[in-house]
mmCIF file of C-alpha atoms in Angstrom:
data_model
loop_
_atom_site.group_PDB
_atom_site.id
_atom_site.type_symbol
_atom_site.label_atom_id
_atom_site.label_comp_id
_atom_site.label_asym_id
_atom_site.label_seq_id
_atom_site.Cartn_x
_atom_site.Cartn_y
_atom_site.Cartn_z
ATOM 1 C CA MET A 140 0.000 0.000 0.000
ATOM 2 C CA GLU A 141 1.557 3.268 -1.135
ATOM 3 C CA ASN A 142 -1.403 5.639 -0.771
ATOM 4 C CA PHE A 143 -4.478 5.795 1.452
ATOM 5 C CA SER A 144 -6.622 6.093 -1.675
ATOM 6 C CA GLU A 145 -5.834 2.440 -2.447
ATOM 7 C CA LEU A 146 -7.739 1.253 0.627
ATOM 8 C CA ASN A 147 -11.231 -0.182 0.374
ATOM 9 C CA LEU A 148 -12.829 2.254 2.806
ATOM 10 C CA ASN A 149 -16.244 3.696 3.476
ATOM 11 C CA GLU A 150 -16.654 6.754 1.238
ATOM 12 C CA SER A 151 -17.217 9.171 4.139
ATOM 13 C CA LEU A 152 -13.989 7.978 5.780
ATOM 14 C CA LYS A 153 -12.106 8.442 2.513
ATOM 15 C CA HIS A 154 -13.375 12.006 2.470
ATOM 16 C CA SER A 155 -12.224 12.758 6.017
ATOM 17 C CA ILE A 156 -8.761 11.260 5.358
ATOM 18 C CA ALA A 157 -8.406 13.490 2.290
ATOM 19 C CA ARG A 158 -9.679 16.479 4.282
ATOM 20 C CA MET A 159 -6.913 15.957 6.836
ATOM 21 C CA TYR A 160 -4.319 15.673 4.033
ATOM 22 C CA PHE A 161 -3.232 12.136 4.910
ATOM 23 C CA LYS A 162 -1.744 10.731 1.713
ATOM 24 C CA ILE A 163 1.357 8.577 2.196
ATOM 25 C CA PRO A 164 1.085 5.928 4.947
ATOM 26 C CA THR A 165 3.866 5.242 7.424
ATOM 27 C CA PRO A 166 5.389 1.729 7.389
ATOM 28 C CA ILE A 167 3.151 0.403 10.163
ATOM 29 C CA GLN A 168 0.073 1.927 8.540
ATOM 30 C CA ALA A 169 0.952 0.330 5.205
ATOM 31 C CA GLN A 170 1.427 -3.079 6.826
ATOM 32 C CA ALA A 171 -1.308 -3.108 9.452
ATOM 33 C CA ILE A 172 -4.306 -1.326 7.940
ATOM 34 C CA PRO A 173 -5.035 -3.780 5.062
ATOM 35 C CA PRO A 174 -5.257 -6.908 7.292
ATOM 36 C CA ALA A 175 -7.102 -4.916 9.965
ATOM 37 C CA LEU A 176 -9.734 -3.938 7.383
ATOM 38 C CA LEU A 177 -10.166 -7.646 6.646
ATOM 39 C CA GLY A 178 -11.063 -8.237 10.305
ATOM 40 C CA LYS A 179 -7.806 -9.885 11.336
ATOM 41 C CA ASP A 180 -6.278 -9.554 14.797
ATOM 42 C CA ILE A 181 -3.037 -7.571 14.818
ATOM 43 C CA LEU A 182 0.062 -7.884 16.991
ATOM 44 C CA GLY A 183 2.176 -4.861 16.176
ATOM 45 C CA THR A 184 5.574 -3.889 17.534
ATOM 46 C CA ALA A 185 6.370 -0.258 16.837
ATOM 47 C CA GLN A 186 7.903 2.671 18.647
ATOM 48 C CA THR A 187 6.024 5.796 19.672
ATOM 49 C CA GLY A 188 5.648 8.240 16.802
ATOM 50 C CA THR A 189 5.302 5.663 14.014
ATOM 51 C CA GLY A 190 1.658 6.446 13.290
ATOM 52 C CA LYS A 191 -0.115 3.717 15.256
ATOM 53 C CA THR A 192 -3.061 5.933 16.220
ATOM 54 C CA LEU A 193 -4.111 6.625 12.642
ATOM 55 C CA CYS A 194 -3.349 2.990 11.847
ATOM 56 C CA TYR A 195 -5.951 1.541 14.191
ATOM 57 C CA GLY A 196 -8.141 4.647 13.979
ATOM 58 C CA ILE A 197 -8.882 4.129 10.288
ATOM 59 C CA ALA A 198 -9.701 0.454 10.811
ATOM 60 C CA CYS A 199 -11.825 1.306 13.853
ATOM 61 C CA ILE A 200 -13.952 4.002 12.218
ATOM 62 C CA ASN A 201 -14.379 1.955 9.051
ATOM 63 C CA LYS A 202 -15.699 -0.909 11.208
ATOM 64 C CA LEU A 203 -18.172 1.379 12.972
ATOM 65 C CA LEU A 204 -19.404 2.816 9.668
ATOM 66 C CA ASN A 205 -19.908 -0.562 8.013
ATOM 67 C CA ASP A 206 -21.337 -2.358 11.056
ATOM 68 C CA ARG A 207 -23.862 -0.125 12.816
ATOM 69 C CA ASP A 208 -24.421 -2.768 15.520
ATOM 70 C CA SER A 209 -20.769 -2.682 16.564
ATOM 71 C CA ASN A 210 -19.009 -0.495 19.119
ATOM 72 C CA ALA A 211 -15.275 -0.018 19.696
ATOM 73 C CA LEU A 212 -13.028 0.235 22.749
ATOM 74 C CA ILE A 213 -9.515 1.675 22.825
ATOM 75 C CA ILE A 214 -7.486 1.203 26.033
ATOM 76 C CA CYS A 215 -4.510 3.497 26.696
ATOM 77 C CA PRO A 216 -1.995 3.547 29.580
ATOM 78 C CA THR A 217 -2.293 7.255 30.448
ATOM 79 C CA ARG A 218 -4.888 10.001 30.416
ATOM 80 C CA GLU A 219 -2.617 12.110 28.183
ATOM 81 C CA LEU A 220 -2.454 9.416 25.505
ATOM 82 C CA ALA A 221 -6.198 8.763 25.752
ATOM 83 C CA VAL A 222 -6.932 12.458 25.144
ATOM 84 C CA GLN A 223 -4.482 12.519 22.240
ATOM 85 C CA VAL A 224 -6.069 9.442 20.671
ATOM 86 C CA GLY A 225 -9.512 10.991 21.117
ATOM 87 C CA ASP A 226 -8.384 14.147 19.325
ATOM 88 C CA VAL A 227 -7.011 12.197 16.355
ATOM 89 C CA LEU A 228 -10.048 9.944 15.966
ATOM 90 C CA ASN A 229 -12.561 12.729 16.446
ATOM 91 C CA GLY A 230 -10.703 14.588 13.716
ATOM 92 C CA LEU A 231 -11.560 11.696 11.391
ATOM 93 C CA ILE A 232 -15.213 11.527 12.454
ATOM 94 C CA GLU A 233 -17.487 13.819 10.458
ATOM 95 C CA ASN A 234 -20.959 14.881 11.582
ATOM 96 C CA THR A 235 -22.610 12.820 8.862
ATOM 97 C CA MET A 236 -21.038 9.646 10.291
ATOM 98 C CA ASN A 237 -23.180 9.887 13.428
ATOM 99 C CA ILE A 238 -20.507 8.315 15.644
ATOM 100 C CA LYS A 239 -20.348 9.660 19.184
ATOM 101 C CA SER A 240 -17.275 9.092 21.344
ATOM 102 C CA ALA A 241 -16.377 9.275 25.024
ATOM 103 C CA VAL A 242 -12.993 9.602 26.722
ATOM 104 C CA LEU A 243 -12.977 7.945 30.159
ATOM 105 C CA ILE A 244 -9.879 8.839 32.169
ATOM 106 C CA GLY A 245 -8.931 9.244 35.801
ATOM 107 C CA GLY A 246 -8.570 12.671 37.333
ATOM 108 C CA GLU A 247 -11.566 14.005 35.445
ATOM 109 C CA SER A 248 -15.117 14.650 36.600
ATOM 110 C CA MET A 249 -17.127 11.442 36.827
ATOM 111 C CA GLN A 250 -20.320 13.427 36.215
ATOM 112 C CA LYS A 251 -18.950 14.774 32.952
ATOM 113 C CA GLN A 252 -18.171 11.243 31.821
ATOM 114 C CA LEU A 253 -21.587 9.973 32.889
ATOM 115 C CA ARG A 254 -23.186 12.640 30.707
ATOM 116 C CA GLN A 255 -21.068 11.448 27.779
ATOM 117 C CA LEU A 256 -22.153 7.850 28.361
ATOM 118 C CA GLN A 257 -25.830 8.825 28.487
ATOM 119 C CA LYS A 258 -25.504 9.772 24.811
ATOM 120 C CA HIS A 259 -24.688 6.112 23.993
ATOM 121 C CA PRO A 260 -21.266 6.613 22.361
ATOM 122 C CA ARG A 261 -20.123 3.869 20.021
ATOM 123 C CA LEU A 262 -16.446 4.698 20.468
ATOM 124 C CA ILE A 263 -14.946 4.495 23.974
ATOM 125 C CA ILE A 264 -11.365 5.572 24.698
ATOM 126 C CA GLY A 265 -10.124 5.148 28.233
ATOM 127 C CA THR A 266 -7.558 4.140 30.815
ATOM 128 C CA PRO A 267 -7.856 0.746 32.571
ATOM 129 C CA GLY A 268 -8.605 2.080 36.058
ATOM 130 C CA ARG A 269 -11.374 4.462 35.038
ATOM 131 C CA LEU A 270 -12.940 1.917 32.693
ATOM 132 C CA ASN A 271 -13.231 -0.468 35.640
ATOM 133 C CA ASP A 272 -14.708 2.306 37.776
ATOM 134 C CA HIS A 273 -17.516 2.690 35.246
ATOM 135 C CA LEU A 274 -18.008 -1.062 34.964
ATOM 136 C CA LYS A 275 -18.455 -1.258 38.749
ATOM 137 C CA ARG A 276 -21.011 1.563 38.599
ATOM 138 C CA LYS A 277 -22.698 -0.217 35.686
ATOM 139 C CA SER A 278 -22.550 3.034 33.761
ATOM 140 C CA LEU A 279 -20.509 1.419 30.981
ATOM 141 C CA LYS A 280 -21.818 -1.334 28.698
ATOM 142 C CA LEU A 281 -19.286 -3.140 26.533
ATOM 143 C CA HIS A 282 -21.265 -6.163 25.341
ATOM 144 C CA GLN A 283 -21.329 -4.799 21.760
ATOM 145 C CA SER A 284 -17.649 -3.811 21.615
ATOM 146 C CA TYR A 285 -16.575 -6.020 18.737
ATOM 147 C CA PHE A 286 -13.441 -3.951 18.052
ATOM 148 C CA LEU A 287 -10.734 -3.693 20.738
ATOM 149 C CA VAL A 288 -7.419 -1.837 20.695
ATOM 150 C CA LEU A 289 -4.697 -2.063 23.342
ATOM 151 C CA ASP A 290 -2.302 0.815 22.724
ATOM 152 C CA GLU A 291 1.207 0.908 24.234
ATOM 153 C CA THR A 292 0.434 -2.357 25.999
ATOM 154 C CA ASP A 293 3.945 -2.745 27.404
ATOM 155 C CA ARG A 294 3.522 0.521 29.301
ATOM 156 C CA MET A 295 0.192 -0.642 30.718
ATOM 157 C CA LEU A 296 1.789 -3.847 31.988
ATOM 158 C CA ASP A 297 4.748 -1.926 33.435
ATOM 159 C CA MET A 298 2.284 0.318 35.274
ATOM 160 C CA GLY A 299 0.590 -2.720 36.858
ATOM 161 C CA PHE A 300 -2.641 -2.607 34.855
ATOM 162 C CA VAL A 301 -2.675 -6.255 33.799
ATOM 163 C CA ASN A 302 -5.530 -7.232 36.140
ATOM 164 C CA ASP A 303 -7.559 -4.164 35.209
ATOM 165 C CA ILE A 304 -7.114 -5.013 31.527
ATOM 166 C CA LYS A 305 -8.237 -8.595 32.100
ATOM 167 C CA LYS A 306 -11.337 -7.404 33.976
ATOM 168 C CA VAL A 307 -12.323 -5.189 31.059
ATOM 169 C CA ILE A 308 -11.673 -7.872 28.447
ATOM 170 C CA ALA A 309 -13.738 -10.357 30.464
ATOM 171 C CA VAL A 310 -16.944 -8.412 29.720
ATOM 172 C CA LEU A 311 -16.248 -8.007 25.992
ATOM 173 C CA PRO A 312 -17.727 -10.303 23.340
ATOM 174 C CA LYS A 313 -15.701 -13.458 22.819
ATOM 175 C CA GLU A 314 -15.958 -13.023 19.069
ATOM 176 C CA ARG A 315 -14.279 -9.717 18.340
ATOM 177 C CA GLN A 316 -11.352 -8.165 16.502
ATOM 178 C CA THR A 317 -8.388 -7.201 18.680
ATOM 179 C CA LEU A 318 -5.415 -5.030 17.797
ATOM 180 C CA LEU A 319 -2.495 -5.000 20.260
ATOM 181 C CA PHE A 320 0.390 -2.563 19.890
ATOM 182 C CA SER A 321 3.561 -2.485 21.962
ATOM 183 C CA ALA A 322 7.016 -0.952 21.684
ATOM 184 C CA THR A 323 8.552 -4.184 22.997
ATOM 185 C CA TYR A 324 7.814 -7.886 22.660
ATOM 186 C CA SER A 325 8.503 -9.155 26.164
ATOM 187 C CA ASP A 326 7.426 -12.435 27.751
ATOM 188 C CA SER A 327 4.491 -10.681 29.422
ATOM 189 C CA ILE A 328 3.338 -9.290 26.069
ATOM 190 C CA LYS A 329 3.623 -12.760 24.504
ATOM 191 C CA LYS A 330 1.556 -14.269 27.313
ATOM 192 C CA LEU A 331 -1.168 -11.634 27.070
ATOM 193 C CA SER A 332 -1.314 -11.762 23.279
ATOM 194 C CA ASN A 333 -1.606 -15.550 23.332
ATOM 195 C CA ASN A 334 -4.632 -15.223 25.615
ATOM 196 C CA ILE A 335 -6.544 -12.503 23.780
ATOM 197 C CA LEU A 336 -5.511 -12.668 20.096
ATOM 198 C CA LYS A 337 -6.668 -15.210 17.534
ATOM 199 C CA SER A 338 -4.182 -16.084 14.777
ATOM 200 C CA PRO A 339 -2.875 -12.527 14.681
ATOM 201 C CA THR A 340 -1.031 -10.887 11.831
ATOM 202 C CA LEU A 341 2.452 -10.097 13.192
ATOM 203 C CA ILE A 342 3.922 -6.722 12.296
ATOM 204 C CA GLU A 343 7.317 -5.467 13.437
ATOM 205 C CA VAL A 344 8.247 -2.027 12.175
ATOM 206 C CA ALA A 345 11.296 -1.331 14.329
ATOM 207 C CA ARG A 346 13.204 -3.516 16.723
ATOM 208 C CA ALA A 347 12.908 -2.602 20.371
ATOM 209 C CA ASN A 348 15.567 -0.275 21.760
ATOM 210 C CA THR A 349 16.605 1.005 18.343
ATOM 211 C CA SER A 350 16.927 4.640 17.374
ATOM 212 C CA SER A 351 16.885 6.627 14.170
ATOM 213 C CA GLU A 352 20.018 6.351 12.047
ATOM 214 C CA THR A 353 19.943 10.132 11.629
ATOM 215 C CA VAL A 354 20.348 10.769 15.355
ATOM 216 C CA LYS A 355 23.814 11.236 16.828
ATOM 217 C CA GLN A 356 24.072 10.068 20.446
ATOM 218 C CA ALA A 357 26.649 10.948 23.102
ATOM 219 C CA ILE A 358 27.024 10.706 26.882
ATOM 220 C CA TYR A 359 28.624 13.416 29.014
ATOM 221 C CA HIS A 360 29.520 12.707 32.631
ATOM 222 C CA VAL A 361 29.068 15.968 34.492
ATOM 223 C CA ASP A 362 28.478 17.127 38.058
ATOM 224 C CA LYS A 363 24.833 18.043 38.603
ATOM 225 C CA THR A 364 25.779 21.599 39.520
ATOM 226 C CA ARG A 365 27.310 22.102 36.078
ATOM 227 C CA LYS A 366 24.566 20.627 33.907
ATOM 228 C CA ARG A 367 23.270 23.995 32.729
ATOM 229 C CA GLU A 368 26.811 25.145 32.008
ATOM 230 C CA LEU A 369 27.337 22.070 29.823
ATOM 231 C CA LEU A 370 23.996 22.549 28.065
ATOM 232 C CA THR A 371 24.843 26.180 27.285
ATOM 233 C CA HIS A 372 28.242 25.135 25.964
ATOM 234 C CA LEU A 373 26.778 22.460 23.697
ATOM 235 C CA ILE A 374 24.151 24.796 22.279
ATOM 236 C CA ASN A 375 26.738 27.487 21.543
ATOM 237 C CA GLU A 376 29.286 25.067 20.069
ATOM 238 C CA GLU A 377 26.929 22.968 17.961
ATOM 239 C CA ASN A 378 24.723 25.884 16.830
ATOM 240 C CA TRP A 379 21.624 23.669 16.754
ATOM 241 C CA LYS A 380 18.497 25.223 15.222
ATOM 242 C CA GLN A 381 16.218 23.607 17.786
ATOM 243 C CA VAL A 382 16.812 21.884 21.098
ATOM 244 C CA LEU A 383 14.522 19.617 23.141
ATOM 245 C CA VAL A 384 15.396 19.282 26.835
ATOM 246 C CA PHE A 385 13.763 16.731 29.154
ATOM 247 C CA THR A 386 13.664 17.560 32.847
ATOM 248 C CA ARG A 387 12.405 15.712 35.895
ATOM 249 C CA THR A 388 10.379 18.521 37.465
ATOM 250 C CA LYS A 389 8.412 21.641 36.530
ATOM 251 C CA HIS A 390 10.859 23.675 38.604
ATOM 252 C CA GLY A 391 13.773 22.317 36.623
ATOM 253 C CA ALA A 392 11.986 23.118 33.367
ATOM 254 C CA ASN A 393 11.363 26.697 34.469
ATOM 255 C CA ARG A 394 15.011 27.163 35.428
#
């Protein structure tokens, strides 16, 4: 697949993809979208930033458009990722599609989320803990969720969400399509995928712990009191056009 126009998609989805100027698919999109559109389970290994969201988003919305009796559930490790995924997918959903969505995340008003659920959304995006909160309250019904996505699954397992994930999956239909994406392919990922995927299509875009060939990497051992001095020196010497600095705290970022 070299162009999104080659895909056998619902016409309204084709229109929204063109509207958002998506033309050339990324490697994981080119490999994963065609089998996903055929209803196959997917086990994808790809790093953050490879285009996974649009990858499963296109397959998800196409499913909802072609099967009006089906709902979809996307599980994310963090509230930030869930919001980001919601923004991308809602950007693909046009008013004429009549697909409502809800983002269910911790740290946000439960009443606000209950109001969203009262509108009977067909697309649910959420974090494991808050999804279970709604299941306990019986405010969330997932018996028609025939399309499931686990995004950044390795992070969810690292964060201790495995039991929460299993509780959610336990109430889903047995016959469904499941797409699992992870940056790594650890033993825990293998075990989970063996339990929830059926004859999945395996896709590996980039090996774990690899970096771009265009990125130069170096390590500088420096006393913590001289970190800013070193950073200033590097910026002045290298004359970089743009610099991204990661810090541990807001205070450090402000400094």
